[in-house]
Structure formats: C-alpha cells, structure tokens
PDB file of C-alpha atoms in Angstrom:
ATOM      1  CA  UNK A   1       0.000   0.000   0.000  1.00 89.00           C
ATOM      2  CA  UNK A   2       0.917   3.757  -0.605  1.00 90.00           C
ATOM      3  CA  UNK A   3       1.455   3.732   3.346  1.00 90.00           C
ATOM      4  CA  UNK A   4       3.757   0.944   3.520  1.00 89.00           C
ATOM      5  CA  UNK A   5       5.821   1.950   0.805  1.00 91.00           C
ATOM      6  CA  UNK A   6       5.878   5.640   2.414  1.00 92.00           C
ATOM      7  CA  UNK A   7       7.505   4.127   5.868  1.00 91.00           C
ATOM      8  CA  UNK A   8       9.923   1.750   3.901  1.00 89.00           C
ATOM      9  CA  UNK A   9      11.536   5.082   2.291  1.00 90.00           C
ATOM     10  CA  UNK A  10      10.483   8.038   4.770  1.00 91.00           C
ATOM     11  CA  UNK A  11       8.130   9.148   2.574  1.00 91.00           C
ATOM     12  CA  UNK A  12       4.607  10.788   3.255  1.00 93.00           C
ATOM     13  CA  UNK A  13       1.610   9.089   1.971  1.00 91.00           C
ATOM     14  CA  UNK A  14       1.250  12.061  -0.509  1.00 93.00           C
ATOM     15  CA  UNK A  15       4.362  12.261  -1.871  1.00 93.00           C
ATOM     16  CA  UNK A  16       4.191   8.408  -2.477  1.00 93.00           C
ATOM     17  CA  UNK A  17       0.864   8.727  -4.012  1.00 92.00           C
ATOM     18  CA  UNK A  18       2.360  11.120  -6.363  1.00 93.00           C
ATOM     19  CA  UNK A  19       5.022   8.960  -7.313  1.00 93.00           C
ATOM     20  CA  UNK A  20       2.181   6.182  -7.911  1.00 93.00           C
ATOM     21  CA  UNK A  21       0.362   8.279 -10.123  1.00 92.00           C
ATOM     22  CA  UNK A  22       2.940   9.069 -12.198  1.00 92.00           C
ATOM     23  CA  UNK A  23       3.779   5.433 -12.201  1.00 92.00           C
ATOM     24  CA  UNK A  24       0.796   4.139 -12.824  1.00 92.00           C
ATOM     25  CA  UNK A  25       0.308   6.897 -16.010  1.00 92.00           C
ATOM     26  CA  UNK A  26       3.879   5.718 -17.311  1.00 90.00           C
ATOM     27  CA  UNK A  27       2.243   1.644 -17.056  1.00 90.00           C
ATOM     28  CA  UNK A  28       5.001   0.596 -14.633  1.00 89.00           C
ATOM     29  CA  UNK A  29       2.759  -0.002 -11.394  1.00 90.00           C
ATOM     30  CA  UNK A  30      -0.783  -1.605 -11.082  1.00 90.00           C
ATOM     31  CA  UNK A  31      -3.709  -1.454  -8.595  1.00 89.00           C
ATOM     32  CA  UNK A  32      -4.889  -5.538  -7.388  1.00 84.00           C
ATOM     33  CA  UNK A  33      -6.994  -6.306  -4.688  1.00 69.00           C
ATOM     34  CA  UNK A  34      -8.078  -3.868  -2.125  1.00 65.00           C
ATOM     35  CA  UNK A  35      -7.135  -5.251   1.700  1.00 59.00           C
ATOM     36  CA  UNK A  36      -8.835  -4.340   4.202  1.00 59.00           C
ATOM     37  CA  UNK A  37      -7.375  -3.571   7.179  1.00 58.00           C
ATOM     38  CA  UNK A  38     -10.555  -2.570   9.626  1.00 62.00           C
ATOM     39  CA  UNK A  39     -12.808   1.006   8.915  1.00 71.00           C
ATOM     40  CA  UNK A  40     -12.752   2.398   6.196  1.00 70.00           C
ATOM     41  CA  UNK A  41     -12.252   2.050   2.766  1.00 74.00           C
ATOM     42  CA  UNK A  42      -9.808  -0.632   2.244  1.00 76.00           C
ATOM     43  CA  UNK A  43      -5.910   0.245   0.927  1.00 79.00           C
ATOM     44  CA  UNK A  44      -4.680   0.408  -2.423  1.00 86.00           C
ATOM     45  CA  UNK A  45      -2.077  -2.309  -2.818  1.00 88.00           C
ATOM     46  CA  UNK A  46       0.248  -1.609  -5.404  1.00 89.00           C
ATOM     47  CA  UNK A  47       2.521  -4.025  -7.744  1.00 87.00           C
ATOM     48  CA  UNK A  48       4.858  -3.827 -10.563  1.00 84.00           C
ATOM     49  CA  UNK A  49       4.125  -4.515 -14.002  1.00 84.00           C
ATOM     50  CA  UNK A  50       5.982  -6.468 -16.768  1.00 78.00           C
ATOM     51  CA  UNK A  51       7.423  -3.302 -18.713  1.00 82.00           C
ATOM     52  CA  UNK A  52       8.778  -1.793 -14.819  1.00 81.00           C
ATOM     53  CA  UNK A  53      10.399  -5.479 -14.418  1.00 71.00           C
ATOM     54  CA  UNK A  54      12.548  -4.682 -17.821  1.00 69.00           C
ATOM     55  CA  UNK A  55      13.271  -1.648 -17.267  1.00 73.00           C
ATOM     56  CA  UNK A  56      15.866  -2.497 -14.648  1.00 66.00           C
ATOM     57  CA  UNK A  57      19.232  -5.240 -15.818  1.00 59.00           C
ATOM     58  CA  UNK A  58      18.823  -8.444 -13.945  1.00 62.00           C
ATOM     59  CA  UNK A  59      20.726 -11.218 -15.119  1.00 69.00           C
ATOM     60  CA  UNK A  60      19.283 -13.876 -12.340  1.00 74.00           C
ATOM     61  CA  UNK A  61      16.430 -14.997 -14.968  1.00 78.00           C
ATOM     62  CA  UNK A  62      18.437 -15.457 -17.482  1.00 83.00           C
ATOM     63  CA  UNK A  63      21.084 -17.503 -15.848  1.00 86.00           C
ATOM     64  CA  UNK A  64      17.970 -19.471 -13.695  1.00 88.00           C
ATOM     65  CA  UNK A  65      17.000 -20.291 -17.394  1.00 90.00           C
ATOM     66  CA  UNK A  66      19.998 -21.216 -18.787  1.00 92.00           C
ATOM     67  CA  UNK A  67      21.256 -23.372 -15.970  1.00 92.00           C
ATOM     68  CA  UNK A  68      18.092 -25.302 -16.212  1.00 93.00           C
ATOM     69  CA  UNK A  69      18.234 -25.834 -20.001  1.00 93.00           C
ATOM     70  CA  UNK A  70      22.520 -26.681 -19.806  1.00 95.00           C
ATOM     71  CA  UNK A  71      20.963 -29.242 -17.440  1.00 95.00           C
ATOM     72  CA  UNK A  72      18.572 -30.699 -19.652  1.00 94.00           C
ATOM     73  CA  UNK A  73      20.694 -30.484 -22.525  1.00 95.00           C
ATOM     74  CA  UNK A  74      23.591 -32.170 -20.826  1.00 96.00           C
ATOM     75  CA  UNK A  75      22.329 -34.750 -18.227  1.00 96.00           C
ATOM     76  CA  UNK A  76      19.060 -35.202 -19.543  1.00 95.00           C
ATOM     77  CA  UNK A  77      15.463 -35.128 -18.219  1.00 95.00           C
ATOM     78  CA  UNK A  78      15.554 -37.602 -15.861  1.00 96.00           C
ATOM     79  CA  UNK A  79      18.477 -35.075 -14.110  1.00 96.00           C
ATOM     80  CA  UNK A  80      16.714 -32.225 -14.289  1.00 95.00           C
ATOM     81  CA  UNK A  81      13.740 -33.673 -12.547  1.00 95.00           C
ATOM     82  CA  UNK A  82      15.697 -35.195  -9.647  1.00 96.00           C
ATOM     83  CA  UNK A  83      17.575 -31.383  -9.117  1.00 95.00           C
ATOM     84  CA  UNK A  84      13.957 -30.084  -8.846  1.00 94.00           C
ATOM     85  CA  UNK A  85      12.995 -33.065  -6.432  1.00 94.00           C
ATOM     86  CA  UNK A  86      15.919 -32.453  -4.566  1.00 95.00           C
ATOM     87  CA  UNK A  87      15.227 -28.429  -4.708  1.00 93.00           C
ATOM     88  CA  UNK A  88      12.083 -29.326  -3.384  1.00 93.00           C
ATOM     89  CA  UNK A  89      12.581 -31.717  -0.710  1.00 94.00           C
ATOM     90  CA  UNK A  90      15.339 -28.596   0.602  1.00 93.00           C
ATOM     91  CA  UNK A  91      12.527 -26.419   0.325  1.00 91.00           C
ATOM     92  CA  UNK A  92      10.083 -28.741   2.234  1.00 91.00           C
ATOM     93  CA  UNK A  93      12.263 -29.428   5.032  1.00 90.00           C
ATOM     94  CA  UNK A  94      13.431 -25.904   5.762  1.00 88.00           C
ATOM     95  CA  UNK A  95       9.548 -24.760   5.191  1.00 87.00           C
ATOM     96  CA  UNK A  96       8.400 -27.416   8.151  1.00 85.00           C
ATOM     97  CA  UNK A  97      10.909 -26.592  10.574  1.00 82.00           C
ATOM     98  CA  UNK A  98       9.525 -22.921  10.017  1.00 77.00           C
ATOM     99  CA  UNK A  99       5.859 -24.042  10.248  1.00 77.00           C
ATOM    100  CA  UNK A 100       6.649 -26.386  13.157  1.00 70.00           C
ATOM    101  CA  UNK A 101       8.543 -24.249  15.411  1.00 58.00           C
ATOM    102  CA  UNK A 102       5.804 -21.319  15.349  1.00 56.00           C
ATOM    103  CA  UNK A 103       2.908 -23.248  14.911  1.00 51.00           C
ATOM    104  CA  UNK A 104       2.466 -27.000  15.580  1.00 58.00           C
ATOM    105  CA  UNK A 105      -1.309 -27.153  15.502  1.00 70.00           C
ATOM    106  CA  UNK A 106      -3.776 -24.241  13.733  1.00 83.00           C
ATOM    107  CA  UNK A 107      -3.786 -23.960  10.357  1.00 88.00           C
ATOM    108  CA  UNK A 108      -4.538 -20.786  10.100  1.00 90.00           C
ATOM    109  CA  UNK A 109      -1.526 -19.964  11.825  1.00 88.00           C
ATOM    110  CA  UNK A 110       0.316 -22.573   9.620  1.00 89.00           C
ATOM    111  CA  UNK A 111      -0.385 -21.054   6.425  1.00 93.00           C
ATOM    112  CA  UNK A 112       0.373 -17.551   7.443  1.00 92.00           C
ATOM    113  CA  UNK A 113       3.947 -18.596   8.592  1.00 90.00           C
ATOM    114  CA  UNK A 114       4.334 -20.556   5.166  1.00 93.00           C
ATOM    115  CA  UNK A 115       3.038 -16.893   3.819  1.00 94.00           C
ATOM    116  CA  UNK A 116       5.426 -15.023   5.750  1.00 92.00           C
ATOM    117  CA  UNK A 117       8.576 -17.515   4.354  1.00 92.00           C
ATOM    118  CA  UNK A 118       7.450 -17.031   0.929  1.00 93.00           C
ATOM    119  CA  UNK A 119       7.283 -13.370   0.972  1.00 92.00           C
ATOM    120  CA  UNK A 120      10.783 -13.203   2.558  1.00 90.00           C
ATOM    121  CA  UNK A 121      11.857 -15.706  -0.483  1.00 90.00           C
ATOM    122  CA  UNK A 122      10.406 -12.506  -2.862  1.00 89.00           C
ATOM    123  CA  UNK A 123       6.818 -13.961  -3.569  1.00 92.00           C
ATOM    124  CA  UNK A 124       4.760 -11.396  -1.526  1.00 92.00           C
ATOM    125  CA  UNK A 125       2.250 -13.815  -0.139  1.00 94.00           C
ATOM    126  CA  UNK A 126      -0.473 -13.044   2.025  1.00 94.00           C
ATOM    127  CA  UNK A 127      -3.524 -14.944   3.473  1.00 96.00           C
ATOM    128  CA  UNK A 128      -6.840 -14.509   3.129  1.00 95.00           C
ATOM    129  CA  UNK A 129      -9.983 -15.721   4.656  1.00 93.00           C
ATOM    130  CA  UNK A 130     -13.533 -16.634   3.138  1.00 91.00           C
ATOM    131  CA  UNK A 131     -15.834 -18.476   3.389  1.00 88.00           C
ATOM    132  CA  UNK A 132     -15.226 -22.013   2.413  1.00 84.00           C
ATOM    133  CA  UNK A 133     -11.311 -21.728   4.425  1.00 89.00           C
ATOM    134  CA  UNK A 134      -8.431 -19.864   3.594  1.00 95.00           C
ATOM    135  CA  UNK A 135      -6.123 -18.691   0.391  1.00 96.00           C
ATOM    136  CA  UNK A 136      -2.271 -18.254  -0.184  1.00 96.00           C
ATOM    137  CA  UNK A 137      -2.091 -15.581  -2.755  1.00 96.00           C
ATOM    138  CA  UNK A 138       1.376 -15.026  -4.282  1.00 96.00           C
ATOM    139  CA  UNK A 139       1.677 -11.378  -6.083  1.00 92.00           C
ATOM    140  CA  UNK A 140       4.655 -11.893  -6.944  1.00 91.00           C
ATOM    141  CA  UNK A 141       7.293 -14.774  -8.544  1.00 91.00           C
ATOM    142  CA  UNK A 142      11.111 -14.138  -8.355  1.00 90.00           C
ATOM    143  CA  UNK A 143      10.888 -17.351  -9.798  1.00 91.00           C
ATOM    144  CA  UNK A 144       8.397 -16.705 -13.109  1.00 90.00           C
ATOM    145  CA  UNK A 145      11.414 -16.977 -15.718  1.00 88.00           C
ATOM    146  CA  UNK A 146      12.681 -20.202 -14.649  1.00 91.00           C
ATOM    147  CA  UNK A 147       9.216 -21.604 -14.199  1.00 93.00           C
ATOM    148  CA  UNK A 148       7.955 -20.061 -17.863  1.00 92.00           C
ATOM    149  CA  UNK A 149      11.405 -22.533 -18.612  1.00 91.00           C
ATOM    150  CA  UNK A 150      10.856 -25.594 -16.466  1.00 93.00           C
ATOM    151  CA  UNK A 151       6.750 -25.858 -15.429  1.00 93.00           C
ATOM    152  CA  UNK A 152       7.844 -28.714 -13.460  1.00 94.00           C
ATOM    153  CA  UNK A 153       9.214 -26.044 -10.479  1.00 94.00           C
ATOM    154  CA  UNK A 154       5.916 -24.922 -10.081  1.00 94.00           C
ATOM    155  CA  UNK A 155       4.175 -28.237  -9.456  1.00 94.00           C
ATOM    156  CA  UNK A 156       7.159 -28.764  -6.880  1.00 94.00           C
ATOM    157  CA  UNK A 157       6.383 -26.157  -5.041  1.00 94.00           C
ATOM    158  CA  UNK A 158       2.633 -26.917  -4.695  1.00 94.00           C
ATOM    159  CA  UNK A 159       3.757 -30.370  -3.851  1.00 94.00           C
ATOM    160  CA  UNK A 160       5.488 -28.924  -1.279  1.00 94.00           C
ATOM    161  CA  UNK A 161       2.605 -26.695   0.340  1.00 94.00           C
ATOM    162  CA  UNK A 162       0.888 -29.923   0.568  1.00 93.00           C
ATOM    163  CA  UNK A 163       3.610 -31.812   2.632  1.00 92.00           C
ATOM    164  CA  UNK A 164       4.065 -28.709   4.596  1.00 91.00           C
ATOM    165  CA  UNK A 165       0.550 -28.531   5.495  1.00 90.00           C
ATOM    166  CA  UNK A 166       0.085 -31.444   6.359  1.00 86.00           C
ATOM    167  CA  UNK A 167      -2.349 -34.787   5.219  1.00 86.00           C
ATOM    168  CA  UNK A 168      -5.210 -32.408   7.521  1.00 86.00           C
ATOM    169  CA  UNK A 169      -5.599 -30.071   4.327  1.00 91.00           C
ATOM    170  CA  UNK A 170      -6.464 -29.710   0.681  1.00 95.00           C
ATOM    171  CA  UNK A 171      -4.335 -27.403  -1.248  1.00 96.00           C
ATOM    172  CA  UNK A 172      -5.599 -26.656  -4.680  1.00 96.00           C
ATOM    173  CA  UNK A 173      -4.317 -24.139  -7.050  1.00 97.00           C
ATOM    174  CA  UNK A 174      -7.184 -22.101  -8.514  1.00 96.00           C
ATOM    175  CA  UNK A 175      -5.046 -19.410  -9.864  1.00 96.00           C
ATOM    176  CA  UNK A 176      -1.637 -19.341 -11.638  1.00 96.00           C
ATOM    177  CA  UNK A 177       0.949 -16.843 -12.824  1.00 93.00           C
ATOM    178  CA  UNK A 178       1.699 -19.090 -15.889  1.00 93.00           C
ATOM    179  CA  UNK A 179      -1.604 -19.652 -16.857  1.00 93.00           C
ATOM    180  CA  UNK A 180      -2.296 -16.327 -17.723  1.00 91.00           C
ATOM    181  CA  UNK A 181      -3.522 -14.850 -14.154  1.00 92.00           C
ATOM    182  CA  UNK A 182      -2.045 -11.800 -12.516  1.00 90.00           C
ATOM    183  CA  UNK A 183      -0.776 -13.863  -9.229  1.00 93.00           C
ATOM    184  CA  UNK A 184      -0.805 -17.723  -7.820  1.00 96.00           C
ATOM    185  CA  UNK A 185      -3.353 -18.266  -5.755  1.00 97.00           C
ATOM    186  CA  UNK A 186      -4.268 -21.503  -3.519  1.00 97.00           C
ATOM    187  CA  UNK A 187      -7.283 -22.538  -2.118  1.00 97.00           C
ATOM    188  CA  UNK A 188      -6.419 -24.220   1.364  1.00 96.00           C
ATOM    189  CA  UNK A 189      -8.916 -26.113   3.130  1.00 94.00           C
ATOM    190  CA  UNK A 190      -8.962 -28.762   6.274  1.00 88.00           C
ATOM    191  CA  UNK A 191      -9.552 -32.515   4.527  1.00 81.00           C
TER     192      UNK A 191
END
C-alpha cells in the first residue's frame, strides 16, 4: 500500500501517491486487490508490471533459465527432474521446521507462517480468509522466468505446500501466474 511503501523510504503518503500516479500513467505499477485492514475504505495495494520489471538489468532470470536448459541439454530429463525433487525436498524441510517451530497445531496460523517464508523468499504472499477456508495468494514470482522454462518447479512447489501442510488439508491451485492470471493463488482447506 501507498502507506507501507511511504515508511519503507520516509516518505509521506502524498508524496508516495504522487510517485504512484505518475507510475501508474507511465504503465510501470498496477492497482490488485483492495485489503482491508478494519474502517474504512480498504488500501490500495500496489505491484509492478511487466514493462517496470525490464526496465531495470537483472541477469538472475536469465542464468535461472539457462542453468536449467545446460541441465537438460547435458544430463538429460531424468536429471533435471531429480535437481527439482531435490530443490524441493530442501525447500520442504526448511519450510516445516519454520511451520513447526511457530505453529504445531492451527492452520490458520500454519499457512500464514508458510506466507510469511514465501514473501521473505520474494513472492509477496499473504492470506486470506472466506468463506469455504483460507487462500495463499502469491503477487509476486522471483521465480516466473525459470518456471515459464521448467513448469515442473511450479508443481514442486505446490507439492510442497501440501507436505508442509500437512495430510489435515487440501491445497488446490485455482489461480496461476503461468496460466495467464495476474498472481498464484491456492485454495487451502482442512480434509
């Protein structure tokens, strides 16, 4: 939100608003889903677009993508799915030690520690509530390139919400990044 980003520099609201304007005029920031936080009219969140991401040199797709193809190139398949499934199985274990250590039981609380790790691993996740249980909703994927590449890291990683979960819960992905969507999002509800 305009606030958040206005404490992460020192900013006021209004001079970050500004800023978003003009962004947001140029096509290099985008409104998504209103939060809300209490009273009131719910915050403006804020997220980049494609043409901001190009705008700045980063190298890390390209070599992500490149790695992954001098893999299959070299080794083969076969290789390149046990890296992922041994990516993943990393991933896993270093997610439940998170999830277990803060939160052994709800899983409420479960998912919004697996949201916290993800957004400090660049995906921006946060959890929401409705209805029929709860969502993970990733804004963002540091790892887009490399999945666009390799699909297969994707399905990892929602194998791996599942065994970080737990065999209590259903995760389903109703919404992906790849499939044309603005964001991942996963439905997560007790089995």
């Amino acid at each position: 939100s305009a606030s958040e980003i206005a404490t992460a520099f020192g900013l006021t609201d209004s001079a970050v608003r500004q800023h978003l304007d003009s962004l947001l005029d140029s096509g290099f920031v985008e409104r998504v889903d209103a939060v809300s936080g209490g009273r009131g009219r719910p915050a403006t969140r804020w997220q980049l677009t494609a043409a901001a991401r190009t705008t700045c040199a980063d190298r890390h797709d390209l070599l992500a993508t490149e790695l992954l193809e001098a893999i299959r190139t070299e080794l083969g398949d076969d290789a390149l799915a046990r890296v992922i499934d041994a990516r993943a199985r990393c991933q896993t274990e270093q997610s439940r030690l998170e999830i277990d250590e803060r939160a052994p039981r709800s899983l409420e609380v479960r998912v919004a520690s697996l949201a916290a790790e993800r957004t400090r691993d660049g995906y921006d996740a946060e959890v929401r509530r409705d209805d029929e249980g709860l969502w993970l909703i990733e804004h963002h994927c540091p790892i887009c390139a490399a999945a666009t590449a390799c699909p297969a890291l994707c399905d990892s990683e929602l194998s791996m919400f599942r065994a970080v979960l737990g065999n209590d819960v259903q995760v389903t992905r109703d919404q992906h990044l790849l499939g044309g969507d603005r964001r991942c999002a996963y439905r997560i509800v007790a089995a």
